[in-house]
């Protein structure tokens, strides 16, 4: 709805704006516990919330829709597969970087991860919109 007037497909809106908006509470709680010296809890919370979203947050609405309407939910995500592959590649890169950094979360690692997110969003926008020509 928001991205339609400027030509941003719903899948891109979901991967960017909606994802960022729903992750703000996780971000705030992770910052709070990290500042208290609980780095393990901050990382675990981030991973756990994403697992919960994928394994509970997605299936419950689909199940409810199926039970109420009696039909399956169709997901029009032609470009989603490549986005997931790119994201998995970035995840491997981040894990390797964290291992090389001896499991210390430094400011430079934070900047690097933020830059990776910006690259992911940029490539996704260029790949699935007319902006990429």
Coordinates of C-alpha atoms in Angstrom, one line a residue:
X1 CA 0.0 0.0 0.0
X2 CA 2.7 2.5 1.0
X3 CA 5.2 1.4 -1.6
X4 CA 2.8 1.0 -4.5
X5 CA 2.7 4.7 -5.6
X6 CA 6.5 4.8 -6.1
X7 CA 6.7 1.3 -7.6
X8 CA 8.1 -0.6 -4.7
X9 CA 6.8 -4.2 -4.8
X10 CA 5.2 -5.6 -1.6
X11 CA 8.0 -8.2 -1.2
X12 CA 10.5 -5.4 -1.0
X13 CA 8.4 -3.4 1.5
X14 CA 8.2 -6.6 3.6
X15 CA 12.0 -7.1 3.5
X16 CA 12.8 -3.6 4.4
X17 CA 10.2 -1.2 5.9
X18 CA 7.9 -3.7 7.6
X19 CA 10.9 -5.8 8.8
X20 CA 12.6 -2.8 10.3
X21 CA 9.4 -1.6 11.9
X22 CA 8.6 -4.9 13.6
X23 CA 12.3 -5.2 14.8
X24 CA 12.5 -1.9 16.7
X25 CA 11.3 -3.5 20.0
X26 CA 13.9 -6.3 19.6
X27 CA 16.5 -3.7 18.9
X28 CA 15.7 -1.6 22.0
X29 CA 15.6 -4.7 24.3
X30 CA 19.0 -5.9 22.8
X31 CA 20.5 -2.4 23.4
X32 CA 19.3 -2.3 27.0
X33 CA 20.7 -5.8 27.9
X34 CA 23.9 -5.3 25.9
X35 CA 24.6 -2.0 27.9
X36 CA 24.1 -4.0 31.1
X37 CA 26.9 -6.3 29.9
X38 CA 24.6 -9.2 28.9
X39 CA 25.9 -9.7 25.3
X40 CA 24.8 -13.3 25.3
X41 CA 21.2 -12.3 26.1
X42 CA 21.2 -9.6 23.5
X43 CA 22.3 -12.0 20.7
X44 CA 20.1 -14.8 21.9
X45 CA 17.1 -12.5 22.0
X46 CA 17.7 -11.4 18.5
X47 CA 18.0 -14.9 17.2
X48 CA 15.1 -16.3 19.3
X49 CA 12.7 -13.6 18.1
X50 CA 13.4 -14.3 14.5
X51 CA 13.0 -18.0 15.0
X52 CA 9.7 -17.3 16.7
X53 CA 8.5 -15.0 13.9
X54 CA 9.3 -17.6 11.2
X55 CA 8.0 -20.7 13.1
X56 CA 5.0 -19.2 14.9
X57 CA 4.3 -15.7 13.5
X58 CA 4.0 -16.8 9.9
X59 CA 2.1 -20.1 10.3
X60 CA -0.6 -18.9 12.7
X61 CA -2.1 -16.3 10.4
X62 CA -1.9 -18.8 7.5
X63 CA -3.5 -21.5 9.5
X64 CA -6.3 -19.1 10.7
X65 CA -6.9 -17.9 7.1
X66 CA -7.0 -21.5 5.9
X67 CA -9.5 -22.5 8.6
X68 CA -11.7 -19.5 8.1
X69 CA -11.6 -19.2 4.3
X70 CA -11.0 -22.9 3.5
X71 CA -8.2 -22.1 1.0
X72 CA -4.5 -21.7 1.1
X73 CA -2.6 -18.4 1.3
X74 CA -0.8 -17.6 -2.0
X75 CA 2.5 -15.9 -1.5
X76 CA 3.6 -14.0 -4.6
X77 CA 7.3 -13.9 -3.9
X78 CA 9.0 -14.4 -7.2
X79 CA 12.1 -12.6 -6.1
X80 CA 12.1 -13.9 -2.5
X81 CA 14.2 -17.0 -3.2
X82 CA 17.3 -15.0 -4.4
X83 CA 16.9 -12.6 -1.5
X84 CA 17.0 -15.5 1.0
X85 CA 20.1 -16.9 -0.7
X86 CA 21.8 -13.5 -0.5
X87 CA 20.8 -13.1 3.1
X88 CA 22.1 -16.6 3.9
X89 CA 25.4 -15.7 2.3
X90 CA 25.6 -12.5 4.3
X91 CA 24.8 -14.5 7.5
X92 CA 27.7 -16.8 6.8
X93 CA 30.0 -13.8 6.3
X94 CA 28.8 -12.3 9.6
X95 CA 29.3 -15.5 11.5
X96 CA 32.8 -15.9 10.0
X97 CA 33.6 -12.3 10.9
X98 CA 32.4 -12.8 14.5
X99 CA 34.5 -15.9 14.8
X100 CA 37.6 -14.1 13.4
X101 CA 36.8 -11.3 15.9
X102 CA 36.9 -13.9 18.7
X103 CA 33.2 -13.5 19.6
X104 CA 33.7 -9.9 20.6
X105 CA 31.0 -7.5 19.4
X106 CA 33.0 -4.3 18.6
X107 CA 31.9 -1.0 17.2
X108 CA 33.5 -1.7 13.9
X109 CA 31.6 -5.0 13.7
X110 CA 28.4 -3.1 14.3
X111 CA 29.2 -0.7 11.5
X112 CA 30.1 -3.5 9.2
X113 CA 26.8 -5.3 9.9
X114 CA 24.8 -2.1 9.3
X115 CA 26.6 -1.6 6.0
X116 CA 25.8 -5.2 5.0
X117 CA 22.1 -4.4 5.7
X118 CA 22.3 -1.3 3.5
X119 CA 23.9 -3.3 0.7
X120 CA 21.2 -5.9 1.0
X121 CA 18.4 -3.3 0.8
X122 CA 20.1 -1.5 -2.1
X123 CA 20.6 -4.7 -4.2
X124 CA 17.0 -5.8 -3.4
X125 CA 15.6 -2.5 -4.5
X126 CA 17.7 -2.4 -7.7
X127 CA 16.9 -6.0 -8.5
X128 CA 13.2 -6.0 -8.2
X129 CA 12.2 -2.5 -9.3
X130 CA 12.5 -0.4 -12.4
X131 CA 15.2 1.6 -10.6
X132 CA 17.8 -1.1 -11.5
X133 CA 16.9 -0.8 -15.3

